[in-house]
Tab-separated table of C-alpha atoms in Angstrom:
chain	number	residue	atom	x	y	z
A	486	MET	CA	23.312	2.753	3.072
A	487	GLU	CA	20.782	0.591	4.944
A	488	TYR	CA	18.006	3.079	4.181
A	489	ILE	CA	18.849	3.073	0.470
A	490	LEU	CA	18.703	-0.728	0.417
A	491	ILE	CA	15.359	-0.720	2.213
A	492	PHE	CA	14.087	1.953	-0.177
A	493	ILE	CA	15.060	0.065	-3.349
A	494	SER	CA	13.995	-3.289	-1.958
A	495	ALA	CA	10.557	-2.120	-0.838
A	496	ILE	CA	9.794	-0.405	-4.142
A	497	PHE	CA	11.162	-2.857	-6.681
A	498	VAL	CA	12.316	-6.180	-5.222
A	499	ASN	CA	9.730	-6.895	-2.522
A	500	ASN	CA	6.907	-4.821	-3.987
A	501	ILE	CA	3.993	-5.163	-1.586
A	502	VAL	CA	1.458	-5.838	-4.351
A	503	LEU	CA	3.432	-7.712	-6.980
A	504	SER	CA	5.706	-9.761	-4.737
A	505	GLN	CA	3.921	-10.091	-1.402
A	506	PHE	CA	0.349	-9.924	-2.774
A	507	LEU	CA	-0.937	-7.486	-0.167
A	508	GLY	CA	-3.291	-4.730	-1.283
A	509	ILE	CA	-4.786	-6.590	-4.235
A	510	CYS	CA	-8.332	-5.174	-3.750
A	511	PRO	CA	-7.433	-1.545	-4.492
A	512	PHE	CA	-4.846	-2.696	-7.025
A	513	LEU	CA	-7.541	-4.297	-9.158
A	514	GLY	CA	-10.391	-1.966	-8.180
A	515	VAL	CA	-8.866	1.497	-8.571
A	516	SER	CA	-6.647	0.828	-11.554
A	517	LYS	CA	-8.913	1.787	-14.442
A	518	LYS	CA	-7.701	5.399	-14.667
A	519	VAL	CA	-4.260	6.803	-13.930
A	520	GLU	CA	-5.728	9.891	-12.206
A	521	THR	CA	-7.659	7.745	-9.733
A	522	ALA	CA	-4.629	5.489	-9.217
A	523	LEU	CA	-2.450	8.485	-8.369
A	524	GLY	CA	-5.023	9.761	-5.882
A	525	MET	CA	-5.304	6.357	-4.229
A	526	SER	CA	-1.513	6.066	-4.152
A	527	ALA	CA	-1.202	9.407	-2.377
A	528	ALA	CA	-3.906	8.480	0.138
A	529	VAL	CA	-2.278	5.098	0.805
A	530	ALA	CA	1.163	6.716	1.184
A	531	PHE	CA	-0.169	9.188	3.730
A	532	VAL	CA	-2.159	6.616	5.708
A	533	LEU	CA	0.605	3.993	5.546
A	534	THR	CA	3.300	6.355	6.798
A	535	ILE	CA	1.190	7.842	9.582
A	536	ALA	CA	-0.224	4.428	10.556
A	537	THR	CA	3.272	3.005	10.849
A	538	ILE	CA	4.366	5.809	13.164
A	539	VAL	CA	1.272	5.567	15.354
A	540	THR	CA	1.179	1.764	15.500
A	541	PHE	CA	4.912	1.601	16.251
A	542	LEU	CA	4.517	3.985	19.178
A	543	ILE	CA	1.436	2.139	20.463
A	544	GLN	CA	3.236	-1.195	20.179
A	545	LYS	CA	6.384	-0.059	21.988
A	546	TYR	CA	4.915	2.205	24.636
A	547	VAL	CA	1.536	0.641	25.355
A	548	LEU	CA	1.222	-2.952	24.190
A	549	ASP	CA	4.781	-4.068	25.007
A	550	ALA	CA	4.960	-1.989	28.189
A	551	PHE	CA	1.818	-3.555	29.661
A	552	GLY	CA	2.205	-7.061	28.226
A	553	LEU	CA	-0.718	-6.647	25.822
A	554	GLU	CA	1.047	-7.831	22.653
A	555	TYR	CA	-1.861	-10.157	21.889
A	556	LEU	CA	-4.032	-7.076	21.171
A	557	GLN	CA	-1.727	-5.958	18.354
A	558	THR	CA	-3.951	-6.843	15.391
A	559	ILE	CA	-7.189	-5.377	16.737
A	560	THR	CA	-5.409	-2.242	17.962
A	561	PHE	CA	-3.720	-1.708	14.606
A	562	ILE	CA	-7.020	-2.183	12.761
A	563	LEU	CA	-8.711	0.446	14.940
A	564	VAL	CA	-5.853	2.918	14.444
A	565	ILE	CA	-5.909	2.409	10.671
A	566	ALA	CA	-9.690	2.831	10.535
A	567	ALA	CA	-9.454	6.110	12.449
A	568	LEU	CA	-6.700	7.406	10.163
A	569	VAL	CA	-8.698	6.534	7.052
A	570	GLN	CA	-11.649	8.481	8.416
A	571	MET	CA	-9.361	11.470	8.883
A	572	VAL	CA	-8.065	11.172	5.302
A	573	GLU	CA	-11.634	10.914	4.035
A	574	ILE	CA	-12.638	14.112	5.849
A	575	VAL	CA	-9.561	15.974	4.582
A	576	LEU	CA	-10.080	14.799	0.975
A	577	LYS	CA	-13.719	15.837	1.085
A	578	LYS	CA	-12.669	19.374	2.072
A	579	VAL	CA	-9.474	19.750	0.002
A	580	SER	CA	-10.267	17.848	-3.210
A	581	PRO	CA	-13.957	17.030	-3.693
A	582	SER	CA	-13.299	15.805	-7.252
A	583	LEU	CA	-10.727	13.273	-6.041
A	584	TYR	CA	-13.066	12.306	-3.206
A	585	GLN	CA	-15.841	11.656	-5.773
A	586	ALA	CA	-13.448	9.809	-8.106
A	587	LEU	CA	-12.298	7.481	-5.346
A	588	GLY	CA	-15.883	6.939	-4.231
A	589	VAL	CA	-16.311	3.551	-2.591
A	590	PHE	CA	-12.606	2.740	-2.876
A	591	LEU	CA	-11.534	5.230	-0.219
A	592	PRO	CA	-13.055	3.132	2.577
A	593	LEU	CA	-11.160	0.196	1.047
A	594	ILE	CA	-7.999	1.685	2.548
A	595	THR	CA	-9.390	0.635	5.920
A	596	THR	CA	-9.495	-2.981	4.810
A	597	ASN	CA	-6.377	-2.708	2.650
A	598	CYS	CA	-4.243	-5.484	4.040
A	599	CYS	CA	-1.181	-3.634	2.731
A	600	ILE	CA	-1.497	-1.059	5.507
A	601	LEU	CA	-2.021	-3.584	8.289
A	602	GLY	CA	0.635	-5.863	6.808
A	603	VAL	CA	3.302	-3.161	6.759
A	604	ALA	CA	2.472	-2.045	10.305
A	605	ILE	CA	2.898	-5.628	11.512
A	606	LEU	CA	6.018	-6.240	9.361
A	607	VAL	CA	7.744	-3.208	10.898
A	608	ILE	CA	7.244	-4.732	14.352
A	609	GLN	CA	8.200	-8.258	13.220
A	610	LYS	CA	11.389	-7.037	11.515
A	611	ASP	CA	12.277	-5.205	14.739
A	612	TYR	CA	12.898	-1.907	12.957
A	613	ASP	CA	13.440	1.264	14.923
A	614	LEU	CA	11.029	4.141	14.257
A	615	LEU	CA	13.059	5.860	11.525
A	616	THR	CA	13.794	2.618	9.679
A	617	GLY	CA	10.137	1.643	9.971
A	618	VAL	CA	9.015	4.961	8.506
A	619	VAL	CA	11.506	4.621	5.624
A	620	TYR	CA	10.224	1.092	4.996
A	621	ALA	CA	6.573	2.182	5.157
A	622	PHE	CA	7.046	5.164	2.857
A	623	SER	CA	9.095	3.096	0.410
A	624	THR	CA	6.435	0.405	0.438
A	625	ALA	CA	3.799	3.051	-0.256
A	626	LEU	CA	5.864	4.320	-3.191
A	627	GLY	CA	6.148	0.758	-4.487
A	628	PHE	CA	2.395	0.325	-4.136
A	629	GLY	CA	1.840	3.603	-5.980
A	630	LEU	CA	4.283	2.665	-8.734
A	631	ALA	CA	2.630	-0.706	-9.314
A	632	LEU	CA	-0.867	0.794	-9.181
A	633	THR	CA	-0.022	3.636	-11.575
A	634	LEU	CA	1.777	1.376	-14.051
A	635	PHE	CA	-1.124	-1.055	-13.993
A	636	ALA	CA	-3.643	1.768	-14.458
A	637	GLY	CA	-1.674	3.065	-17.446
A	638	LEU	CA	-1.625	-0.389	-18.981
A	639	ARG	CA	-5.367	-0.788	-18.414
A	640	GLU	CA	-6.063	2.597	-20.014
A	641	GLN	CA	-4.066	1.535	-23.062
A	642	MET	CA	-5.848	-1.825	-23.201
A	643	SER	CA	-9.208	-0.057	-23.281
A	644	LEU	CA	-8.165	1.370	-26.653
A	645	VAL	CA	-7.345	-2.060	-28.112
A	646	ASN	CA	-9.850	-4.385	-29.693
A	647	LEU	CA	-9.686	-7.475	-27.474
A	648	PRO	CA	-11.589	-10.733	-27.936
A	649	LYS	CA	-14.860	-10.685	-25.972
A	650	GLY	CA	-13.722	-13.457	-23.593
A	651	MET	CA	-10.568	-11.536	-22.651
A	652	GLN	CA	-12.157	-8.163	-21.893
A	653	GLY	CA	-12.338	-6.902	-18.331
A	654	THR	CA	-11.056	-9.076	-15.513
A	655	PRO	CA	-9.295	-11.791	-17.559
A	656	ILE	CA	-6.945	-9.395	-19.359
A	657	ALA	CA	-6.456	-7.393	-16.149
A	658	LEU	CA	-5.278	-10.499	-14.299
A	659	ILE	CA	-2.984	-11.541	-17.149
A	660	THR	CA	-1.526	-8.021	-17.250
A	661	ALA	CA	-1.016	-8.030	-13.471
A	662	GLY	CA	0.801	-11.349	-13.763
A	663	LEU	CA	3.067	-10.010	-16.508
A	664	LEU	CA	3.763	-6.889	-14.454
A	665	ALA	CA	4.670	-9.074	-11.456
A	666	MET	CA	7.028	-11.085	-13.643
A	667	ALA	CA	8.629	-7.864	-14.866
A	668	PHE	CA	9.245	-6.781	-11.272
A	669	MET	CA	10.821	-10.183	-10.550
A	670	GLY	CA	13.674	-9.023	-12.773
A	671	PHE	CA	14.774	-6.756	-9.926
A	672	SER	CA	15.146	-9.672	-7.487
A	673	GLY	CA	18.908	-9.980	-7.986
A	674	VAL	CA	19.573	-6.268	-7.506
A	675	VAL	CA	19.316	-6.036	-3.711
A	676	LYS	CA	19.888	-8.735	-1.102
A	677	ILE	CA	18.118	-8.049	2.203
């Protein structure tokens, strides 16, 4: 039951982008097309889940064991950067079109504070490995849901005749705010 609560909470109630405001750069930058948003969501889900496993093990068996907890942030950043490089190499081989579509945004995963934030939150919440992985994967699904919904809304808005002063970033920010308010409706569903 605890895993179901974490799953629902991470996706809807405490959505990493719309509630905790982590991962805003790719949220605004990669959300012009649904196809690109889905690709970024998959890449973030993979990196976030693997990064959580690796950083958890490093924290428990290296940093905590040797009293090096103060190196947590820099260690996690290095691990995430290495994982993103691996994803970039794999995407280049497996799906060159997706690699081209993501372009400059793929390296943004390295600086995506969502990934670092979740890795640190798993340690701060004192989750065990399985609970941390469930939380990380659920958070990635929530990120993907928000990103894909926002991309769909932006695609639809490109078909509408908007006033010149509202085109581009202004309407995107208003739409993101409305989407965040819509997700706030889930706040009474789960209490964690």
